[in-house]
Coordinates of C-alpha atoms and ligand atoms in Angstrom, one line a residue:
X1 CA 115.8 93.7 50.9
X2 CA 113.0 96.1 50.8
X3 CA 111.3 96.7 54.3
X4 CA 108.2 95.8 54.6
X5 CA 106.0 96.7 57.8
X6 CA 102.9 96.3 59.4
X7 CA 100.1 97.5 61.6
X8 CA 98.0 94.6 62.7
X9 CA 95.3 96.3 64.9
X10 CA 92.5 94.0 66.6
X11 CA 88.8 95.9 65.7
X12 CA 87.9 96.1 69.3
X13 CA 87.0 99.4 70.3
X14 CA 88.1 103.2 69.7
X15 CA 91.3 103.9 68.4
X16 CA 93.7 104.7 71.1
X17 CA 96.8 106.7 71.5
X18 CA 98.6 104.0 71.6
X19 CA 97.4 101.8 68.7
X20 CA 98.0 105.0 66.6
X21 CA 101.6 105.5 68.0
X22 CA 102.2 102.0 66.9
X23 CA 101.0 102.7 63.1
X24 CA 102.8 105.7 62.9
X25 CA 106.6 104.1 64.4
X26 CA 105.6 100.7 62.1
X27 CA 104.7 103.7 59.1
X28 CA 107.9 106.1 59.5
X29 CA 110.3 103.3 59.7
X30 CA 108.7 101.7 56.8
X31 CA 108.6 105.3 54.9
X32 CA 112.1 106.4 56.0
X33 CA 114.0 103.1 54.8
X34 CA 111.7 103.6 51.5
X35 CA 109.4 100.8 52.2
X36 CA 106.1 100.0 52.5
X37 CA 103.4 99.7 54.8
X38 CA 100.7 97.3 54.9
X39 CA 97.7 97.2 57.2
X40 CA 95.9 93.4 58.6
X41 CA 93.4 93.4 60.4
X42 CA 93.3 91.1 63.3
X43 CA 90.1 90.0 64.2
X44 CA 90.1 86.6 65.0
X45 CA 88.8 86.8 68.9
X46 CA 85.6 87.0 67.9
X47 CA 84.3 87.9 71.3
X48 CA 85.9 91.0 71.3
X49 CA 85.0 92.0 68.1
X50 CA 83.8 95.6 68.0
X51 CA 81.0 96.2 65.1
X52 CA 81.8 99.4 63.2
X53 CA 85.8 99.2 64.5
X54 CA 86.8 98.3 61.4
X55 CA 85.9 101.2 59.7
X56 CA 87.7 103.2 62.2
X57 CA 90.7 101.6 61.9
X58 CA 90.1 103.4 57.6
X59 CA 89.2 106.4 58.7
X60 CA 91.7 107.2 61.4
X61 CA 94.3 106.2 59.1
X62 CA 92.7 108.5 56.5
X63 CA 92.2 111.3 58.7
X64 CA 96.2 111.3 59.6
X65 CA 97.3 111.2 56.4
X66 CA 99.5 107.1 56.2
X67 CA 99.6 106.2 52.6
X68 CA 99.1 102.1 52.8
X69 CA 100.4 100.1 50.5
X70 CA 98.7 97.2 50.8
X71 CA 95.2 96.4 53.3
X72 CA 91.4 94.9 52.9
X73 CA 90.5 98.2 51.2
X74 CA 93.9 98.5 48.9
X75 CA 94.2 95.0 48.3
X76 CA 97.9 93.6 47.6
X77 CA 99.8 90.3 46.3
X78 CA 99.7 88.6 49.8
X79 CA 96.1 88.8 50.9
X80 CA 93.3 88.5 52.0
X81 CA 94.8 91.1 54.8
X82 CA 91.8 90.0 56.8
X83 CA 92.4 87.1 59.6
X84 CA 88.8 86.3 59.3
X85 CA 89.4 85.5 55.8
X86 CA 92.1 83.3 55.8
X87 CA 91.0 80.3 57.8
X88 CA 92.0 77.8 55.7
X89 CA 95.6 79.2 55.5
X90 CA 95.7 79.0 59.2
X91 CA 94.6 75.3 59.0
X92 CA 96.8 74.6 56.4
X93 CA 100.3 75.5 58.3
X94 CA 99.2 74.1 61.3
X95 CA 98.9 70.5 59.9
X96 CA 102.4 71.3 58.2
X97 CA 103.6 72.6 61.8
X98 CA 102.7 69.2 62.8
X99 CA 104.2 66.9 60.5
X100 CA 107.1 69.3 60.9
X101 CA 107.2 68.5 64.5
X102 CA 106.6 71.6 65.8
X103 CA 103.4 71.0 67.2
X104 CA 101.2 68.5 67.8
X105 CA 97.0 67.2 68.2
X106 CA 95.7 67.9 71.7
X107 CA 92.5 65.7 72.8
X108 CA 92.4 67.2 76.2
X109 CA 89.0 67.9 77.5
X110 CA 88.1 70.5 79.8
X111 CA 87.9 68.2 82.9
X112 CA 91.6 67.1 82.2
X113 CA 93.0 70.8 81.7
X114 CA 91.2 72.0 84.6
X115 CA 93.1 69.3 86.9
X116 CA 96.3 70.7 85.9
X117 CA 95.5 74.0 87.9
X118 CA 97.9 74.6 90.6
X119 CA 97.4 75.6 94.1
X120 CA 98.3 79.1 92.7
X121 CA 96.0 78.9 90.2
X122 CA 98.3 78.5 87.6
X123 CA 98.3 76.5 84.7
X124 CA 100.5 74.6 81.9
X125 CA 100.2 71.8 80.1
X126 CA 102.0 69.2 80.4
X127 CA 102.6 67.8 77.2
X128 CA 100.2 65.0 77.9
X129 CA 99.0 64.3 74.1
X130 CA 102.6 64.6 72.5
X131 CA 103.2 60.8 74.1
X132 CA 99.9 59.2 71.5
X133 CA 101.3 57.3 68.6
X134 CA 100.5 58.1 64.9
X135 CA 98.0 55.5 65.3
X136 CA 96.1 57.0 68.4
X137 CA 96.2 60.5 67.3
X138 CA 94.4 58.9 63.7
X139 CA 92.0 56.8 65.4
X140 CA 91.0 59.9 67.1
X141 CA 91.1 62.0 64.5
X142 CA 88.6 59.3 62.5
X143 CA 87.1 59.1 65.3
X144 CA 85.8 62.9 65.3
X145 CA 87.0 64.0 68.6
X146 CA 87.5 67.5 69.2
X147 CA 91.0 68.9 69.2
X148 CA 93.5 71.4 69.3
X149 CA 96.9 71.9 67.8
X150 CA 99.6 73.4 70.3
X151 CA 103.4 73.9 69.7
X152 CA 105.9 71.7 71.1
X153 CA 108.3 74.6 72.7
X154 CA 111.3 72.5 74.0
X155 CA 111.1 71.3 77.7
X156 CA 114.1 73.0 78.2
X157 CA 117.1 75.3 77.2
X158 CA 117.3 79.1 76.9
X159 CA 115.8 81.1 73.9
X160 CA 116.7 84.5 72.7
X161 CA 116.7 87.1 70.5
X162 CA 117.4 91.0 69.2
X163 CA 114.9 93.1 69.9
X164 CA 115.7 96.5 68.3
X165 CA 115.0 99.0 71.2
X166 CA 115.2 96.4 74.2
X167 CA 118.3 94.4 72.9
X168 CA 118.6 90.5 74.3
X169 CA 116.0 89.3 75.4
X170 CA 116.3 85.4 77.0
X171 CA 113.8 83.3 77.6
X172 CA 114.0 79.6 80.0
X173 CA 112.0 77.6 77.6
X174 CA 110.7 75.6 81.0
X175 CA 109.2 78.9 81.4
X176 CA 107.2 78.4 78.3
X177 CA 103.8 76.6 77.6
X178 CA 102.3 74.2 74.3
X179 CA 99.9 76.6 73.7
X180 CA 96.8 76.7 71.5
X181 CA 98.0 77.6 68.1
X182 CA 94.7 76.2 66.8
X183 CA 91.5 76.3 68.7
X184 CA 89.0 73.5 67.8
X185 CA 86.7 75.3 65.9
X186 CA 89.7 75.7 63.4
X187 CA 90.4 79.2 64.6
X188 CA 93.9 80.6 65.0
X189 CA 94.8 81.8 68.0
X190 CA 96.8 85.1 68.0
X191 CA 100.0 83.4 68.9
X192 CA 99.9 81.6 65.0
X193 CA 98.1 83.9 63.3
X194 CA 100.8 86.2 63.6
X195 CA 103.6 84.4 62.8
X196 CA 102.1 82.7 59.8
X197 CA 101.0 86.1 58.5
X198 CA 104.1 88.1 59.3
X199 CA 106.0 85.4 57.2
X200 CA 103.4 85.0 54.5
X201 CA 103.7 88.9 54.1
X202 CA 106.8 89.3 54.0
X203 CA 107.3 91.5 57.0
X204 CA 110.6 92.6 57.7
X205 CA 110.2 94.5 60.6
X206 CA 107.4 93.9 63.5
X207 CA 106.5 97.0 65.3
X208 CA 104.1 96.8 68.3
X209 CA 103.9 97.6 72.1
X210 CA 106.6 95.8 74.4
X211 CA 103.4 93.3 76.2
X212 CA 104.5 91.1 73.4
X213 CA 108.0 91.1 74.1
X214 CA 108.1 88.2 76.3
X215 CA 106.1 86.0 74.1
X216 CA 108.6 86.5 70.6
X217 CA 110.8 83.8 71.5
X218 CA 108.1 81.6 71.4
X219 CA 107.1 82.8 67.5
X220 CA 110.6 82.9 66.9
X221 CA 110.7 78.6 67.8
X222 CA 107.6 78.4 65.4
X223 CA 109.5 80.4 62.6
X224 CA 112.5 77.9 63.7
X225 CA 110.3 75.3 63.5
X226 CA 109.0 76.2 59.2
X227 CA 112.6 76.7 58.4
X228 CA 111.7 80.6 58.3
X229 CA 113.9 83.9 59.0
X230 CA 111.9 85.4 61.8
X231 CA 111.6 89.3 61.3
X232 CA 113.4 91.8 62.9
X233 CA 111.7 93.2 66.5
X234 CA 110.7 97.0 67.7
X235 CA 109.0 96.7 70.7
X236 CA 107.3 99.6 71.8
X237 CA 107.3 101.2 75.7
X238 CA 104.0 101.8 77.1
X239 CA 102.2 105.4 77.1
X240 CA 101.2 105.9 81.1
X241 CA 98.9 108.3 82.3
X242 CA 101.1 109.1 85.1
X243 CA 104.0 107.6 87.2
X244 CA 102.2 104.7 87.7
X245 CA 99.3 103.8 85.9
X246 CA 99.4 103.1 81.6
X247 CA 97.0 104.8 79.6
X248 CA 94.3 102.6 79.2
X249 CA 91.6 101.3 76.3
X250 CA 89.5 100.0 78.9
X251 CA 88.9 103.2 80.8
X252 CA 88.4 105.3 77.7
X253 CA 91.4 107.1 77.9
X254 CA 92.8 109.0 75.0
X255 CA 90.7 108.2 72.3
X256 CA 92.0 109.7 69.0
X257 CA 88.7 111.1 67.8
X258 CA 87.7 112.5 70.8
X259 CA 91.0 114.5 70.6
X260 CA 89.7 115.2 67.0
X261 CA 86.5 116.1 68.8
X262 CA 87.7 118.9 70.8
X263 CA 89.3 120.9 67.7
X264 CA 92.8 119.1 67.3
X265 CA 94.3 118.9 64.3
X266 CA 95.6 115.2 63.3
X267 CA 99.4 117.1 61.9
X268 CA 99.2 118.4 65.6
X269 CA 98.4 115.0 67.5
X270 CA 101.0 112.9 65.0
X271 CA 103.8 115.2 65.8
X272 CA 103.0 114.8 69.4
X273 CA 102.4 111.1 69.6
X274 CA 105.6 110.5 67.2
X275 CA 107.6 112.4 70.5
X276 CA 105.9 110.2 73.4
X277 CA 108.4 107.6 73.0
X278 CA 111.0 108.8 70.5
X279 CA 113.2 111.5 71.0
X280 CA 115.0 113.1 67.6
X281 CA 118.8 114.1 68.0
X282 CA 118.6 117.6 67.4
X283 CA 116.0 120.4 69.7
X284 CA 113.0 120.9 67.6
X285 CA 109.5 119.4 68.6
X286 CA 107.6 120.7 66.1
X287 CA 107.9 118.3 63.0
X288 CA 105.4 117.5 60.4
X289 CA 105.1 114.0 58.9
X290 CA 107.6 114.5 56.4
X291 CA 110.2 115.9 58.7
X292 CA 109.2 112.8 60.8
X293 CA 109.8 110.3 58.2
X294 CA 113.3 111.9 57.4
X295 CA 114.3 112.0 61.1
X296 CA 112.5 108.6 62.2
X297 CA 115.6 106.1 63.5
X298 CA 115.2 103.6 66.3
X299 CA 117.9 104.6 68.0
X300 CA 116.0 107.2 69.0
X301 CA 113.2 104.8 70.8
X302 CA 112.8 105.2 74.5
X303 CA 113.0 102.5 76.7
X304 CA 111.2 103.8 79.4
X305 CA 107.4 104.7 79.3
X306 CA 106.4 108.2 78.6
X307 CA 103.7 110.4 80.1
X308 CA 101.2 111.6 78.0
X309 CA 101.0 115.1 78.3
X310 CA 97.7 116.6 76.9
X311 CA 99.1 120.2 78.4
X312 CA 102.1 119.7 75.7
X313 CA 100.0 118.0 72.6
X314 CA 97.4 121.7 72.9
X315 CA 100.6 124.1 72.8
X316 CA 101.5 122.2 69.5
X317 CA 98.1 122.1 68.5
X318 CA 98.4 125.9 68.9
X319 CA 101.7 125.9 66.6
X320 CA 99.9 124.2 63.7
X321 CA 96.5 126.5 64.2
X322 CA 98.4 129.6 64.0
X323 CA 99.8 127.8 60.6
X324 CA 96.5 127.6 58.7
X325 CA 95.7 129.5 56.0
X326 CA 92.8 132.2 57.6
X327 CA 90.4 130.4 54.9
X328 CA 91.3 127.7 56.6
X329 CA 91.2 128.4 60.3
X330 CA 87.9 130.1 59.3
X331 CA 86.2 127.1 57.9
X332 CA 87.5 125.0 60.7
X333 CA 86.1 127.5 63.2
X334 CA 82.8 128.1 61.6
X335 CA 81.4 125.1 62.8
X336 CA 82.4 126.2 66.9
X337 CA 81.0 129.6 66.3
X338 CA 78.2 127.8 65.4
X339 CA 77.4 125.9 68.2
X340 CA 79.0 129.2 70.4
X341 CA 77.0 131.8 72.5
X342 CA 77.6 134.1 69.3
X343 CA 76.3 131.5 67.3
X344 CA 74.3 133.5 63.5
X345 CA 75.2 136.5 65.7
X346 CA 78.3 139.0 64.6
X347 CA 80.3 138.8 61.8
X348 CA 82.6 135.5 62.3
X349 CA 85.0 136.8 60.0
X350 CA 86.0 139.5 62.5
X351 CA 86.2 136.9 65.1
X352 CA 88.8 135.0 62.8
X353 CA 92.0 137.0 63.0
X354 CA 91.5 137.4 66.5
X355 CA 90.8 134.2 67.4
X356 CA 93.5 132.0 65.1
X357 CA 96.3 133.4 67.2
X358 CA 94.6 132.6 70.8
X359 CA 93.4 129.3 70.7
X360 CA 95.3 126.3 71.4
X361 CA 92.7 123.8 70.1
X362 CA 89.6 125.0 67.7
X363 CA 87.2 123.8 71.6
X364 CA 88.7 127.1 73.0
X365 CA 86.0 129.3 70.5
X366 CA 83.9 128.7 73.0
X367 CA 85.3 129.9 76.0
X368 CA 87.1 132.6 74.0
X369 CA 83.8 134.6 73.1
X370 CA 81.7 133.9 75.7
X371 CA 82.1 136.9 77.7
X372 CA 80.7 138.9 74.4
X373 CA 77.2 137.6 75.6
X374 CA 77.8 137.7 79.0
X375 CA 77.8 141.3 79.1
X376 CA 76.6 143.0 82.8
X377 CA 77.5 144.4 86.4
X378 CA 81.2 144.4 86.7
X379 CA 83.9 145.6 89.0
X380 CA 84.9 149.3 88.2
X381 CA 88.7 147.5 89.3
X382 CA 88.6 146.6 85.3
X383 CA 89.2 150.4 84.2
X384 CA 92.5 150.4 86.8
X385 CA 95.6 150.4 84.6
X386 CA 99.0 151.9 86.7
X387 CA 101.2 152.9 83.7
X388 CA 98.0 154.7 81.6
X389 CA 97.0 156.3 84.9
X390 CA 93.3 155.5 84.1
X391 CA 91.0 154.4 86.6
X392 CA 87.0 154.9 86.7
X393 CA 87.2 158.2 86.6
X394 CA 88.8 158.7 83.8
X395 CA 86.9 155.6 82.2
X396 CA 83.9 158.0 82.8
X397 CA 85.4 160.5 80.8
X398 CA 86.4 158.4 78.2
X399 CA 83.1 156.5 77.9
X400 CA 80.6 159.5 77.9
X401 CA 83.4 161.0 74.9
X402 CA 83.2 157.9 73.3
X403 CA 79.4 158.0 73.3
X404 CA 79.7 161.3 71.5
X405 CA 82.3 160.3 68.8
X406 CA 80.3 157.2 67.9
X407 CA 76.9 159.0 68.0
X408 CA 78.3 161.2 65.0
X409 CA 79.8 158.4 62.7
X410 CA 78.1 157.9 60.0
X411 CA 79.6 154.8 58.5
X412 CA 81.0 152.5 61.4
X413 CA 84.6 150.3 61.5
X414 CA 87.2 149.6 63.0
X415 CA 89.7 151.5 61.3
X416 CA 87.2 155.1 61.5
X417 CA 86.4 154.1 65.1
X418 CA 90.3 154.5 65.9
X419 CA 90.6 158.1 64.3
X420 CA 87.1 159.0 65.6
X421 CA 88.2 157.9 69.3
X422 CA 92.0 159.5 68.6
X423 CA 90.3 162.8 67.5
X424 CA 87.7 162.6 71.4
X425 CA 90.7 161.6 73.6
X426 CA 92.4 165.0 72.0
X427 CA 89.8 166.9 72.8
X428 CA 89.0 166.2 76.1
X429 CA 93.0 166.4 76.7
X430 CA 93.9 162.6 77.4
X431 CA 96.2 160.1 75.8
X432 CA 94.4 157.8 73.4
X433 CA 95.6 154.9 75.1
X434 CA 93.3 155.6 78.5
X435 CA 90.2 156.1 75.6
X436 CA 91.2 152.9 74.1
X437 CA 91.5 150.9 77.5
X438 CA 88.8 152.8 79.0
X439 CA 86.4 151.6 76.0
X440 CA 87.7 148.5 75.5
X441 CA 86.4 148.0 79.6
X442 CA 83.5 149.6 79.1
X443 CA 81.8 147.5 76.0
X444 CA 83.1 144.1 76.9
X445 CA 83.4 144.2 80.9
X446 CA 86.1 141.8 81.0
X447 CA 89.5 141.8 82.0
X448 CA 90.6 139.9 79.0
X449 CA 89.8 139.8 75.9
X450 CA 90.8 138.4 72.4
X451 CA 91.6 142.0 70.6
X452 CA 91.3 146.0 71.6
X453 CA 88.8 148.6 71.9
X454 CA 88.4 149.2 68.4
X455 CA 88.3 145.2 67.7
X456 CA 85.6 144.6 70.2
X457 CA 83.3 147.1 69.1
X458 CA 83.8 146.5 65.8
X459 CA 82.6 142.9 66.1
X460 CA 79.6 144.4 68.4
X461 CA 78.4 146.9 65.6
X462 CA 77.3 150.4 66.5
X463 CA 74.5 149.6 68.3
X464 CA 75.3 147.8 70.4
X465 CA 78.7 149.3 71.0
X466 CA 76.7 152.5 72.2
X467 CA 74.1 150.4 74.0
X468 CA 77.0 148.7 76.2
X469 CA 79.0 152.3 76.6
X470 CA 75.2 153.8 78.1
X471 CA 75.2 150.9 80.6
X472 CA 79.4 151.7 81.2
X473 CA 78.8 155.0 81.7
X474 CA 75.7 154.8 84.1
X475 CA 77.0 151.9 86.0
X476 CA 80.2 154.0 86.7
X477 CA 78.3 156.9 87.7
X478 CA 75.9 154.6 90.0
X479 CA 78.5 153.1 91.7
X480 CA 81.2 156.3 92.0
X481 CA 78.1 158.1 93.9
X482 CA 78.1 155.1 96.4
X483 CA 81.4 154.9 97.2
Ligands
LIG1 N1 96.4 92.5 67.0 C1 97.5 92.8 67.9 C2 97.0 93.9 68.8 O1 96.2 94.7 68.5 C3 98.7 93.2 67.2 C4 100.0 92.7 67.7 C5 101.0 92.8 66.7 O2 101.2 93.8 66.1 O3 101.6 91.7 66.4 O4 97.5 94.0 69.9

């Protein structure tokens, strides 16, 4: 039997971390057993509908890469893939459910439910309609009164099931409520929808996070219930934000395009989010989608909730940036430079090589040539380096030299800036590595920086080089007279 899976997202909000790790466990199992994939979207709580979510749910799934086999925009034999659009299907099954005897009308009014509240607040029906005869559920029905149509789950008895990752899971049917499978407006409620689709589909294998585990046993009664083969189960552990607390859609956290936002690349946050909860056999972490797909087994499924780790997903951010090819990385970065301190400023191609092997995610640009434009006072501590025996005085030295071998270039880079500052340090009898240090200090004024002397000033220019070695030089002689 070919697998078939799914990814049913609700459009009601951002896409989160979460809903994205579901996609891409429902995609790689799908992929690795030579399936396919389809995408439904789930949108039949109105109220929580989110306009333009839709469209996210596309272009997040574009943006990593998935190839869907069948969804809204793909079409397929099974559709609409829309639950919006399939109403009537809905409507259809339930009235079969009920001559099946798997469910049955509901006339209750508000008033009536309400007084079934416990002292605890809870609820659950008590199975009050499933006692009118044929003929009073017709007269009613003729009638016009509003109804529902909720399963009949067995009073009592134990219900189970496989679930891949979590194994048995029993349920007391006593536990269990007739609920809602359709509202009175005709609407299904998620608890029907899902089943009838996941049938209708042909889904072989349902992937989603483990707050539905409790609730399969009732699906499984309505597939019992149709004479249907319920599919096969991979419940999914949470993603927490720490010991305690899950990662949450409510409070905004981890939002995939915010990571995309910030200068991750999607290869980078798919290998990371295929780890938070799956762990391959062998050591490697760093695994593209196709290394995924080969590796993918559900064997390999956690139990347990994992903490997400944004520390973790930036170093393999860094992996895949270091990767690109420098047309890329310098296409990606052009846009940060732009919005940067050295933004039309400098030559952003120098800034590329540099830059490619130092940041961790493309937001660092920012950070990372800042201190170009922040150029002024500093501590003469910079020019102290034990091993090169340099200090200020000897960054003195260096600087005014420097002054004089860049004065007398005519043409000006990198490359003639070494030999030009090799040739000074010779002369004035010191090693090339205290001019280069000493310079390095002296037109940057930081500690750190993302490349040498001869880097540095080659982004500056000449001018500016010499302009920033004058102030060195004077600001070093300023503050050696006060000490
Ligand atoms: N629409 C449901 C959700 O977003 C999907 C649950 C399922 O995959 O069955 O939570």
């Amino acid at each position: 039997m070919k697998v078939r899976t799914r990814f049913a997202p609700s459009p009601t909000g951002f896409m989160h971390i979460g809903n994205l790790r579901t996609a891409l466990y429902s995609y790689l199992f799908a992929r690795h057993y030579g399936g396919e994939f389809i995408l439904r979207i789930e949108d039949t709580d109105r109220e929580r509908y989110v306009e333009g979510a839709v469209d996210l749910v596309y272009r997040t799934l574009e943006t990593v890469g998935f190839k869907i086999d069948e969804s809204p925009v793909h079409g397929g034999e099974v559709g609409p893939y829309v639950q919006s659009e399939r109403k009537n299907i809905y409507i259809e099954y339930a009235h079969k459910l009920v001559e099946l005897g798997g469910a049955y009308y509901c006339f209750c009014d508000k008033e009536r439910l309400e007084s079934l509240t416990d002292e605890n607040g809870n609820r659950k029906y008590d199975k009050h309609c499933l006692s009118l005869t044929k003929e009073e559920v017709e007269a009613k029905l003729k009638a016009g009164e509003p109804y529902v149509i909720r399963q009949n789950v067995p009073a009592s008895g134990m219900t189970s099931y496989e679930d891949l990752v979590f194994g048995t899971i029993e349920i007391d049917c006593a536990d269990m409520e007739d609920q809602v499978l359709l509202k009175s407006d005709g609407m299904p409620t998620y608890n029907f929808a899902n089943v009838i689709d996941d049938h209708l589909m042909g889904i072989t294998h349902v992937t989603r996070g483990m707050e539905y585990l409790s609730s399969t046993p009732k699906y499984n009664l309505l597939y019992k219930s149709f004479g249907w083969e319920p599919p096969k189960y991979i419940h999914l552990p949470p993603i927490m934000k720490d010991a305690q607390r899950k990662l949450s859609k409510r409070y905004g956290d981890a939002n995939f395009e915010d990571f995309i936002a910030k200068g991750y690349l999607p290869e980078a946050i798919i290998n990371y989010i295929a780890l938070l909860g799956w762990s391959p056999k062998g050591e490697v972490e760093k695994m593209d989608i196709d290394t995924l797909t080969e590796l993918f087994d559900v064997a390999g499924i956690n139990k347990s909730g994992s903490i997400f780790d944004e520390v973790k997903m930036k170093w393999l951010n860094s992996l895949y940036i270091k990767e690109l090819s420098p047309e890329r990385f310098a296409e990606l970065a052009k846009p940060w430079y732009d919005k940067s301190v050295i933004a039309g400023k400098y030559d952003y191609n120098k800034w590329n090589a540099l830059l490619q092997s130092r940041v961790e995610i493309m937001q660092d640009i920012l950070d990372k040539v800042k201190f170009i434009e922040e150029f002024g006072e500093y501590d003469l501590e910079l020019y102290y380096h034990k091993k090169l025996k340099a200090d200020a005085s000897v960054g003195l030295v260096a600087v005014k030299g420097a002054i004089e071998a860049i004065e007398a270039m005519d043409e000006f880079n990198e490359e003639l800036l070494s030999e030009a500052l090799g040739a000074k340090a010779e002369e004035l009898g010191m090693k090339k590595g205290q001019m280069l240090w000493s310079v390095r200090v002296a037109v940057t004024g930081a500690a750190v920086t993302p490349g040498g002397a001869t880097e540095m000033a080659g982004i500056l220019g000449k001018e500016e080089s010499l302009r920033r070695l004058a102030f060195s030089r004077d600001l070093i002689e300023r503050k050696l007279q006060n000490a």
